[in-house]
PDB file of C-alpha atoms in Angstrom:
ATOM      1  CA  UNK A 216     108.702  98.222 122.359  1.00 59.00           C
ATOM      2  CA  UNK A 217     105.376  98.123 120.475  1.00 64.00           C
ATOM      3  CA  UNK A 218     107.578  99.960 117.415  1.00 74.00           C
ATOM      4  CA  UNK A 219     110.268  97.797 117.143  1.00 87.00           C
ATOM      5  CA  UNK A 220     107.947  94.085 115.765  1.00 90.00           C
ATOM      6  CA  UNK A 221     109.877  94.884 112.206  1.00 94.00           C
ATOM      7  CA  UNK A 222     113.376  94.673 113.481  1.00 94.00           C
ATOM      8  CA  UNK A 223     112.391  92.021 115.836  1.00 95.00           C
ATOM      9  CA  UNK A 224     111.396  89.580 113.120  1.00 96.00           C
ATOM     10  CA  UNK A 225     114.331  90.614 110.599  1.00 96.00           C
ATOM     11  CA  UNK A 226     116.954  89.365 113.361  1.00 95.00           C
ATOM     12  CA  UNK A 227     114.644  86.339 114.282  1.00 96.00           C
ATOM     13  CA  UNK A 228     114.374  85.821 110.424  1.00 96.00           C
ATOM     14  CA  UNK A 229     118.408  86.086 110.090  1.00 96.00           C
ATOM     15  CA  UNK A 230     119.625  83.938 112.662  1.00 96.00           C
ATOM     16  CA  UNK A 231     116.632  81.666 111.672  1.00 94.00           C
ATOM     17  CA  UNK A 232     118.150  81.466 108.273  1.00 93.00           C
ATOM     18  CA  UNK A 233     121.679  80.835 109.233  1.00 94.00           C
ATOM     19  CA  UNK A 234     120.847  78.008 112.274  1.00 93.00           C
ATOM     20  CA  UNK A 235     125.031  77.119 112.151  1.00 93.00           C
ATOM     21  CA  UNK A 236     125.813  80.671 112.284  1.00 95.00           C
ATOM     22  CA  UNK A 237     123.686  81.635 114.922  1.00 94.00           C
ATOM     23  CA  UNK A 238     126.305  82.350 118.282  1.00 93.00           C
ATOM     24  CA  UNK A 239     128.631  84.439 115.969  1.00 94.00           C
ATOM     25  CA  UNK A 240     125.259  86.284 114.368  1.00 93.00           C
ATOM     26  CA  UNK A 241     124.350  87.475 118.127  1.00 92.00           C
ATOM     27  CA  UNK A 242     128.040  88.207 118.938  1.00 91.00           C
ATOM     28  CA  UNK A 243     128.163  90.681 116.099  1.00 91.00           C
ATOM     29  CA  UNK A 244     124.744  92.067 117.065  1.00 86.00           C
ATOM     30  CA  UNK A 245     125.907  92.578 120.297  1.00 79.00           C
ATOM     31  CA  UNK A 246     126.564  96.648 119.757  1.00 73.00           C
ATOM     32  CA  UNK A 247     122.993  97.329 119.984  1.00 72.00           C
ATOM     33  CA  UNK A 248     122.929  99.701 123.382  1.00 75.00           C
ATOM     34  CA  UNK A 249     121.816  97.863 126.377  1.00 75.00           C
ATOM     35  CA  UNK A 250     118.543  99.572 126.923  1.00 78.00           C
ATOM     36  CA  UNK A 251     117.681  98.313 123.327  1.00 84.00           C
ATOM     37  CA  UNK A 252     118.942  94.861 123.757  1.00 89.00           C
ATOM     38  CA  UNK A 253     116.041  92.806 124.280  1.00 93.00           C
ATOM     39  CA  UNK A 254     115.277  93.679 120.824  1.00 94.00           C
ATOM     40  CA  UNK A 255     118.142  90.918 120.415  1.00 95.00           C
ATOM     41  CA  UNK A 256     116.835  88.825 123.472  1.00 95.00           C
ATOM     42  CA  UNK A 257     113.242  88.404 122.068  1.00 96.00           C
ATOM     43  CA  UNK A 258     114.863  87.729 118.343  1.00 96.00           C
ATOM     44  CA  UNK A 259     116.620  85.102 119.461  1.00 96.00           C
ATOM     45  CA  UNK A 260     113.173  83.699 121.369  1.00 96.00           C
ATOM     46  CA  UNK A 261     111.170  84.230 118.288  1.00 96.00           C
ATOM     47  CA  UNK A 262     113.688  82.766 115.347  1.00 94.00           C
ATOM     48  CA  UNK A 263     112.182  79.588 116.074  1.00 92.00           C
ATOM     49  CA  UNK A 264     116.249  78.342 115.910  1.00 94.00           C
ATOM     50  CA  UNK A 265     116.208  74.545 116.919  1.00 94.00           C
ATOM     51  CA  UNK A 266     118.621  75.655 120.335  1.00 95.00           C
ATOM     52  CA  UNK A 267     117.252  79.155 120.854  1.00 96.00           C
ATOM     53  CA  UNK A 268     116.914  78.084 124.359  1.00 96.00           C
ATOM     54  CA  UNK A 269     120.640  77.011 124.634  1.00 96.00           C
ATOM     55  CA  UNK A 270     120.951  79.920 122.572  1.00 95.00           C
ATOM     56  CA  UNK A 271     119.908  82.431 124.860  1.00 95.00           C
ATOM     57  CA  UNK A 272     121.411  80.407 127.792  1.00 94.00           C
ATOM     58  CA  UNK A 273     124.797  81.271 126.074  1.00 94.00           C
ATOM     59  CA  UNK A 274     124.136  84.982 125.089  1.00 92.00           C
ATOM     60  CA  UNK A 275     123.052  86.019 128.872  1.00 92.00           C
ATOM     61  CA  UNK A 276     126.041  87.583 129.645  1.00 91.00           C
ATOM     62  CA  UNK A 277     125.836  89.593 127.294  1.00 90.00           C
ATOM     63  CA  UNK A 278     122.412  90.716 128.057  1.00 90.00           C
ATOM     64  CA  UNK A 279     123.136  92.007 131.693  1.00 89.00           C
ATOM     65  CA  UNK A 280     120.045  94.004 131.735  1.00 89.00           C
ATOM     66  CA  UNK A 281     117.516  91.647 130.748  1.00 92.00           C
ATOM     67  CA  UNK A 282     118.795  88.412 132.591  1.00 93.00           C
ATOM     68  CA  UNK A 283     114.791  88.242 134.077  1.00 95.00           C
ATOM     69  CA  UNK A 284     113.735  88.564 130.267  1.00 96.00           C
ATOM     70  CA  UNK A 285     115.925  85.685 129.348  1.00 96.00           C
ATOM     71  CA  UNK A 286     115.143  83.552 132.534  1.00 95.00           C
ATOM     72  CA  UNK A 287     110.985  84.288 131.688  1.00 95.00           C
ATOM     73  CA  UNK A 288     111.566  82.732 128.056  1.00 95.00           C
ATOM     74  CA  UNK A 289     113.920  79.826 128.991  1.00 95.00           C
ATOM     75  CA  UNK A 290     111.309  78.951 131.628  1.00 94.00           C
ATOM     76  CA  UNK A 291     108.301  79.576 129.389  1.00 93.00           C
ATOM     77  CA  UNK A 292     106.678  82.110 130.952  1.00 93.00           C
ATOM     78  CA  UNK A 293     107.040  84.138 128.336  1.00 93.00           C
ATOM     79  CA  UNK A 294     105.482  83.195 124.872  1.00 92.00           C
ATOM     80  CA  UNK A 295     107.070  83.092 121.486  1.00 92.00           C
ATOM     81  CA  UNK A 296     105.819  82.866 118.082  1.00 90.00           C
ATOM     82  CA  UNK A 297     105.182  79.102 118.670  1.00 84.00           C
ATOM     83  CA  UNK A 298     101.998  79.760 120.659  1.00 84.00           C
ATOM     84  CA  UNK A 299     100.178  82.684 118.827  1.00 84.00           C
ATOM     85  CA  UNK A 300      97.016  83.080 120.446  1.00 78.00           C
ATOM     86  CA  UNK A 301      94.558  83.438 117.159  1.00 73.00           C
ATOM     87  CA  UNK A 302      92.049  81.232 115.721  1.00 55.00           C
ATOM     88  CA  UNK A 303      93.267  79.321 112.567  1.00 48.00           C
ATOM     89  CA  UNK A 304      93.040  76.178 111.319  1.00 44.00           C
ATOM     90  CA  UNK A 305      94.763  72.692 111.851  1.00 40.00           C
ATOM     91  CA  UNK A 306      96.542  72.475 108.425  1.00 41.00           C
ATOM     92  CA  UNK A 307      98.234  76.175 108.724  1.00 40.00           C
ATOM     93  CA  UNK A 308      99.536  75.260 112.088  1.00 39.00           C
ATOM     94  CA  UNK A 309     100.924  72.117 110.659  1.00 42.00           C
ATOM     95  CA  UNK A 310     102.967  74.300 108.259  1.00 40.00           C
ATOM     96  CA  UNK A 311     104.219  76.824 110.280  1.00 42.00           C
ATOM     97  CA  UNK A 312     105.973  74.005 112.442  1.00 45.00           C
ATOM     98  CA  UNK A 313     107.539  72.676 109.812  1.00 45.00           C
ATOM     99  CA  UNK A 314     109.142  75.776 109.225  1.00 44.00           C
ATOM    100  CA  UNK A 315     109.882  76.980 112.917  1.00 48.00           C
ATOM    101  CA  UNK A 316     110.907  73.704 114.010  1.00 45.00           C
ATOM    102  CA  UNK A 317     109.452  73.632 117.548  1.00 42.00           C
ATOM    103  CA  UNK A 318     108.532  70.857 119.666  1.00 46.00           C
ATOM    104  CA  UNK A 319     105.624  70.500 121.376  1.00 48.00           C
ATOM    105  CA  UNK A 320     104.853  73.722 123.385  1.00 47.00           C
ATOM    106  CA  UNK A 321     104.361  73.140 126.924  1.00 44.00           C
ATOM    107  CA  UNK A 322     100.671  73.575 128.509  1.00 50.00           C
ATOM    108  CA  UNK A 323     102.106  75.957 131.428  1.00 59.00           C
ATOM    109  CA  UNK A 324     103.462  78.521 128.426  1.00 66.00           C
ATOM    110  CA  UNK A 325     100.530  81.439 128.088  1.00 80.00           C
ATOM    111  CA  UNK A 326      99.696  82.057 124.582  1.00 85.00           C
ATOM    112  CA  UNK A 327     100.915  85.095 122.816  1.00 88.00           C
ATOM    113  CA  UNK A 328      98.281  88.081 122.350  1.00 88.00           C
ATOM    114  CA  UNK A 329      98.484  89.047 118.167  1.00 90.00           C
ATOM    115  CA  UNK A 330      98.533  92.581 118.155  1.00 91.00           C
ATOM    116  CA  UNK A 331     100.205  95.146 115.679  1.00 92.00           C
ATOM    117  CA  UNK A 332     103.817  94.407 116.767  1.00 93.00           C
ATOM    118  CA  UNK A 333     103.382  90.420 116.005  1.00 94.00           C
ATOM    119  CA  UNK A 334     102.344  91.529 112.929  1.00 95.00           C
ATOM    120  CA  UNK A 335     105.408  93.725 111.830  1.00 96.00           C
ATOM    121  CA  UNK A 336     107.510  90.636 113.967  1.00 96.00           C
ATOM    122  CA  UNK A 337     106.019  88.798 111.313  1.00 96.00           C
ATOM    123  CA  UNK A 338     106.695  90.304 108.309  1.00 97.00           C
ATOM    124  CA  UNK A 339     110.116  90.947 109.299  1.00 96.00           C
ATOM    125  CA  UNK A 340     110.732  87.207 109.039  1.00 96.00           C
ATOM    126  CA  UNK A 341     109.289  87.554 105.706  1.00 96.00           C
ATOM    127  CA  UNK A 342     111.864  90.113 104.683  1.00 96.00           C
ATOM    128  CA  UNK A 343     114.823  88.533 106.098  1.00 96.00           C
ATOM    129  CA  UNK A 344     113.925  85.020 104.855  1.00 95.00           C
ATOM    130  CA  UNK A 345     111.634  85.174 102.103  1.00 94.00           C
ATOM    131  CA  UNK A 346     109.998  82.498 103.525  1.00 92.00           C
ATOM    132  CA  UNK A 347     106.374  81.400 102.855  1.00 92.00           C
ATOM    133  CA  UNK A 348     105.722  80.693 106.568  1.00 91.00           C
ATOM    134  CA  UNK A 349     105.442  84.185 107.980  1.00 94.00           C
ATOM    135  CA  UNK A 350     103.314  85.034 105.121  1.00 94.00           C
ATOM    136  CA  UNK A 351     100.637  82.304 106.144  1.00 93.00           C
ATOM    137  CA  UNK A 352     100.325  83.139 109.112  1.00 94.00           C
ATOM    138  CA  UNK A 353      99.982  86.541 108.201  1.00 96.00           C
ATOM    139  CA  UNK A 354      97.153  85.028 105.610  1.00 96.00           C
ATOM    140  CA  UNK A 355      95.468  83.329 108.374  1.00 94.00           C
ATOM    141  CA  UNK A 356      94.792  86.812 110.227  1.00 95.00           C
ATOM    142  CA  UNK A 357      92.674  87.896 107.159  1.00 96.00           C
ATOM    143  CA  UNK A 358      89.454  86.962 108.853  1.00 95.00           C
ATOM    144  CA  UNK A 359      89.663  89.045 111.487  1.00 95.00           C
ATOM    145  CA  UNK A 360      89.382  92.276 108.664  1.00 94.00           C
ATOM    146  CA  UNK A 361      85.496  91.305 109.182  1.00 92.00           C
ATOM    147  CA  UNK A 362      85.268  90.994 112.809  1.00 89.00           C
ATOM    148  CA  UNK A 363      82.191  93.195 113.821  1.00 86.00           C
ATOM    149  CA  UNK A 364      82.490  92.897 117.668  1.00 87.00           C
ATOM    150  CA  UNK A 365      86.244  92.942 118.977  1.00 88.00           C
ATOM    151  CA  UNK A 366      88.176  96.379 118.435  1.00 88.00           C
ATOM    152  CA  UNK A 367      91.363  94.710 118.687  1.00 89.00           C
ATOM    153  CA  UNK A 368      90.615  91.912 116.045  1.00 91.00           C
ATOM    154  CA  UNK A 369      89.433  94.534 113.623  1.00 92.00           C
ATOM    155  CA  UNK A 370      92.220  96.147 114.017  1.00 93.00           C
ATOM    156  CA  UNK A 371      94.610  93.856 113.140  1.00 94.00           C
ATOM    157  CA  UNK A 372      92.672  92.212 110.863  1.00 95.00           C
ATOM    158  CA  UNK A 373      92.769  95.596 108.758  1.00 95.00           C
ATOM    159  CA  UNK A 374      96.216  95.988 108.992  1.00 95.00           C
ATOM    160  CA  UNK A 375      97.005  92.264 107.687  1.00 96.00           C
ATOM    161  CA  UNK A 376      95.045  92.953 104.457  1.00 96.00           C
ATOM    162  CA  UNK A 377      96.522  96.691 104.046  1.00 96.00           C
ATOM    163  CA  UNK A 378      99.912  95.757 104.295  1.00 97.00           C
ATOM    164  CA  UNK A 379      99.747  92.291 102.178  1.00 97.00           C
ATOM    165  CA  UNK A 380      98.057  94.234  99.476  1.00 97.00           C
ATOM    166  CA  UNK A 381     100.110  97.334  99.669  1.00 96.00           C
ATOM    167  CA  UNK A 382     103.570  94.530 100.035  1.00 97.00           C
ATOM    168  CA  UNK A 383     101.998  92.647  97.089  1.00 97.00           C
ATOM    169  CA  UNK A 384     101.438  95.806  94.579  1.00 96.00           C
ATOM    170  CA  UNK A 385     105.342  96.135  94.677  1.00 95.00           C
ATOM    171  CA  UNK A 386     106.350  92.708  94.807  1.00 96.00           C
ATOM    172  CA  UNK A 387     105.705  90.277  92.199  1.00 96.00           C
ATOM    173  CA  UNK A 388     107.457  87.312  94.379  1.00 96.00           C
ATOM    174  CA  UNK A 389     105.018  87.910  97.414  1.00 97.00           C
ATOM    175  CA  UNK A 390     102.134  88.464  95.042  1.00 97.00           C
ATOM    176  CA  UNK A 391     102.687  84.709  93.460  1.00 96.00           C
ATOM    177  CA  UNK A 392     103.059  83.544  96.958  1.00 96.00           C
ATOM    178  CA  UNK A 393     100.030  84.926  98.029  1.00 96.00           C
ATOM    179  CA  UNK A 394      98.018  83.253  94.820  1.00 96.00           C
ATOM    180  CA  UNK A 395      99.579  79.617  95.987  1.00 94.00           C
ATOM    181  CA  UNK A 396      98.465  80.481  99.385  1.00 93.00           C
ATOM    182  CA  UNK A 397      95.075  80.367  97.735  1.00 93.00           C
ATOM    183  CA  UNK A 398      94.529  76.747  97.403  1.00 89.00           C
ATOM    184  CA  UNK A 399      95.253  76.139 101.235  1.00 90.00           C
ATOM    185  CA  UNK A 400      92.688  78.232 102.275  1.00 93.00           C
ATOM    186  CA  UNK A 401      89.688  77.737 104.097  1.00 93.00           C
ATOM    187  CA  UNK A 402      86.538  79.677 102.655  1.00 90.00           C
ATOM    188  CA  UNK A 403      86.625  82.206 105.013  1.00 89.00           C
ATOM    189  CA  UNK A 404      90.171  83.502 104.464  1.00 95.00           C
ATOM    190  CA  UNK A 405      90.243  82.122 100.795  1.00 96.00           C
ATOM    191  CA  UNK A 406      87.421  85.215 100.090  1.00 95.00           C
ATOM    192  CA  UNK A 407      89.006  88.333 101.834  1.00 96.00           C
ATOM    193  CA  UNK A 408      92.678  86.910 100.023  1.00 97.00           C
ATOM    194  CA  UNK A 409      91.095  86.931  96.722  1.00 97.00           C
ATOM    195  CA  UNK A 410      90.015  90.772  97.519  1.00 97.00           C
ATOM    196  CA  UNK A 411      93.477  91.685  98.857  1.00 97.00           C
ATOM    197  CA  UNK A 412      95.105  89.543  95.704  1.00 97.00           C
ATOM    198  CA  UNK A 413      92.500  92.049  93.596  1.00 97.00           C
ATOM    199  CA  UNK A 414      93.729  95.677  95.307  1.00 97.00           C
ATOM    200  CA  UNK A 415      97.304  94.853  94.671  1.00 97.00           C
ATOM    201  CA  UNK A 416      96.990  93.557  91.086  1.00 97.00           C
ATOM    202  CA  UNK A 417      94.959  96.806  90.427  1.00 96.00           C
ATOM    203  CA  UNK A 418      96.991  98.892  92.919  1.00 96.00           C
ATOM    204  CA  UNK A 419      93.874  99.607  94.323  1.00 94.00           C
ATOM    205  CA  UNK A 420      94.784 100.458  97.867  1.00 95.00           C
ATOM    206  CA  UNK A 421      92.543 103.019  98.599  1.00 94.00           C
ATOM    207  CA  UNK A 422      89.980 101.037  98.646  1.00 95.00           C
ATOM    208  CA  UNK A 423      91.563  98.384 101.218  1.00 94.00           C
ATOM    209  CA  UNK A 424      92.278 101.779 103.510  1.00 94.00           C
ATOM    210  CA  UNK A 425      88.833 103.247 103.074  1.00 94.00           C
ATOM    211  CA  UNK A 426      87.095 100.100 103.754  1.00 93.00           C
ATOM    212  CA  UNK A 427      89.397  98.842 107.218  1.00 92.00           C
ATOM    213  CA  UNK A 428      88.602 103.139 108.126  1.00 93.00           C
ATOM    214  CA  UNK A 429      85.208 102.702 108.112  1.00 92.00           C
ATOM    215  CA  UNK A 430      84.806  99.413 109.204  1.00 91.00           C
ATOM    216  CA  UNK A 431      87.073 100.544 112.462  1.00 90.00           C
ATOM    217  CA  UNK A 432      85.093 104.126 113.153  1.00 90.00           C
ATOM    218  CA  UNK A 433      81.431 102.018 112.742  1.00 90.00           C
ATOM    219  CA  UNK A 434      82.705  99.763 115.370  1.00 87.00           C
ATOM    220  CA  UNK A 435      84.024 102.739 117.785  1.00 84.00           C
ATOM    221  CA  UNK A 436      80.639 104.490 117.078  1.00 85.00           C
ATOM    222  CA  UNK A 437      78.985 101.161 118.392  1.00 83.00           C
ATOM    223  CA  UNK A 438      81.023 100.808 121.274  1.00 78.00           C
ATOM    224  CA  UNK A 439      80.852 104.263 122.453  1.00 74.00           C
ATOM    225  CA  UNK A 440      78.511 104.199 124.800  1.00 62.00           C
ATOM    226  CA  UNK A 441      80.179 101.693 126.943  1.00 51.00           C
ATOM    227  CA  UNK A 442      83.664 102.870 126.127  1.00 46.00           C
ATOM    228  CA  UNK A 443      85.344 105.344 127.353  1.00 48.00           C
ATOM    229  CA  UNK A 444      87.458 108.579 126.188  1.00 46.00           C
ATOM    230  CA  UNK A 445      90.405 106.910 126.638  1.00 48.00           C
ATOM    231  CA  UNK A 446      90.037 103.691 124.793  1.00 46.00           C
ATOM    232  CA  UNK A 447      88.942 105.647 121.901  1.00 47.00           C
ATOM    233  CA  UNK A 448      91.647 108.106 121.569  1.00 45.00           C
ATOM    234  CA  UNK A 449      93.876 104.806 121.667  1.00 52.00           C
ATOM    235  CA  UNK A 450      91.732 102.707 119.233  1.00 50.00           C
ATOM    236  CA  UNK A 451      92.065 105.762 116.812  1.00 42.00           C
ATOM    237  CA  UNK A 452      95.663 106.444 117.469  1.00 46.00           C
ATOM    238  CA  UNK A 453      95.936 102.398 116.576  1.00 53.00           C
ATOM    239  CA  UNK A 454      93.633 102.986 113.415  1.00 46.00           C
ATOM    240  CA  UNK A 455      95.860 106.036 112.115  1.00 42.00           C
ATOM    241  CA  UNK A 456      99.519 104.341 112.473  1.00 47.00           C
ATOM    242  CA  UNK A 457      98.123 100.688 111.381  1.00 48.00           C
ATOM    243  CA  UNK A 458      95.634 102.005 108.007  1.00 47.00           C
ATOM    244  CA  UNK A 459      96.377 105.292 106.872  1.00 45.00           C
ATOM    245  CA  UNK A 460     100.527 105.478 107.381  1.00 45.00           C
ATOM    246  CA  UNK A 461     100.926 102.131 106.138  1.00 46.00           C
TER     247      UNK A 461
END
């Protein structure tokens, strides 16, 4: 499950894009095996699609297997995309709702831990949709690249810059988007967005991976007295697949 954010976020992104089309969109999607379904299930809970409540009311039979899935997102005990656990500010939220369309989110729904897989959920709304959206959210996780004290953060953090800069190298369209993102920013994320918008004009990614490496082992060194075996072999198993293979 934590490999499969990307295709998460395209099928959010497509039936996010096609709102009128959605029913038939999940019909045809419907060949996925069953054990793999809820790939489909947490799409639909993610697209941010004005009925994806009704929508995943309708689709249950289909989803025989993950009928307590469905009933945990209907009821909002599970959270979506709409209540992303991650410090930002005010004026990106804003934004973001005018894209995914949500009402207010109730109090009794837990927020949504950001970890590598909302990360790739989140780009694979970018790639389905083109869509600014994803992208600042993605933008507002650029802080966390600095973080000094929380593994996880760091983490994540690293892999937001890597991947915009490595995206934005390739991709003139995202690299304009990411200059108008600019302007929005507070001074915080405006100043590690100007260094990701400089690796990928000078394709200098290297850099970007050396410095998330090294920030990432300083912080396990720190830690290591109080951590144990375990939690490091996973914290570098994260730093490998999020930094270097990226």
């Amino acid at each position: 499950p934590e490999a499969a954010g990307l295709h998460v976020g395209f099928l959010a992104g497509v039936i996010a894009a096609q709102p009128t089309r959605a029913d038939a969109l999940i019909a045809a999607m419907v060949p996925f095996p069953q054990e793999e379904s809820w790939v489909i299930v947490r799409a639909i809970a993610y697209s941010g699609h004005p009925d994806w409540k009704g929508l995943l009311a309708r689709s249950a039979a289909r989803f025989p297997h993950h009928d307590a899935m469905i009933q945990a997102y209907v009821s909002d005990r599970m959270p979506t995309l709409a209540r992303l656990a991650m410090d930002e500010p005010a004026s990106v939220w804003t934004r973001m709702r005018g894209w995914f369309r949500f009402g207010e989110p109730a109090d009794k729904t837990p927020a949504l831990a950001v970890g590598p897989d909302v990360l790739d959920t989140l780009w694979g709304i970018y790639f389905a949709t083109g869509d600014a959206a994803p992208l600042a959210r993605i933008v507002a996780l650029l802080p966390w690249s600095e973080e000094r004290a929380d593994a996880g953060r760091l983490t994540v953090g690293c892999m937001a810059k890597f991947t915009l800069a490595a995206n934005a190298a390739r991709d003139p369209v995202l690299l304009a988007l990411l200059r108008n993102e600019l302007a929005a920013q507070p001074a915080g994320t405006a100043g590690v967005l100007k260094d990701t918008i400089a690796a990928a004009e000078s394709i200098d990614l290297g850099r970007i991976r050396k410095e998330s490496i090294d920030a990432i082992r300083a912080l396990e060194k720190a830690n290591q007295p109080v951590a144990t075996p375990q939690r490091d072999s996973s914290l570098w198993r994260r730093t490998v697949a999020a930094v270097l293979l990226r």
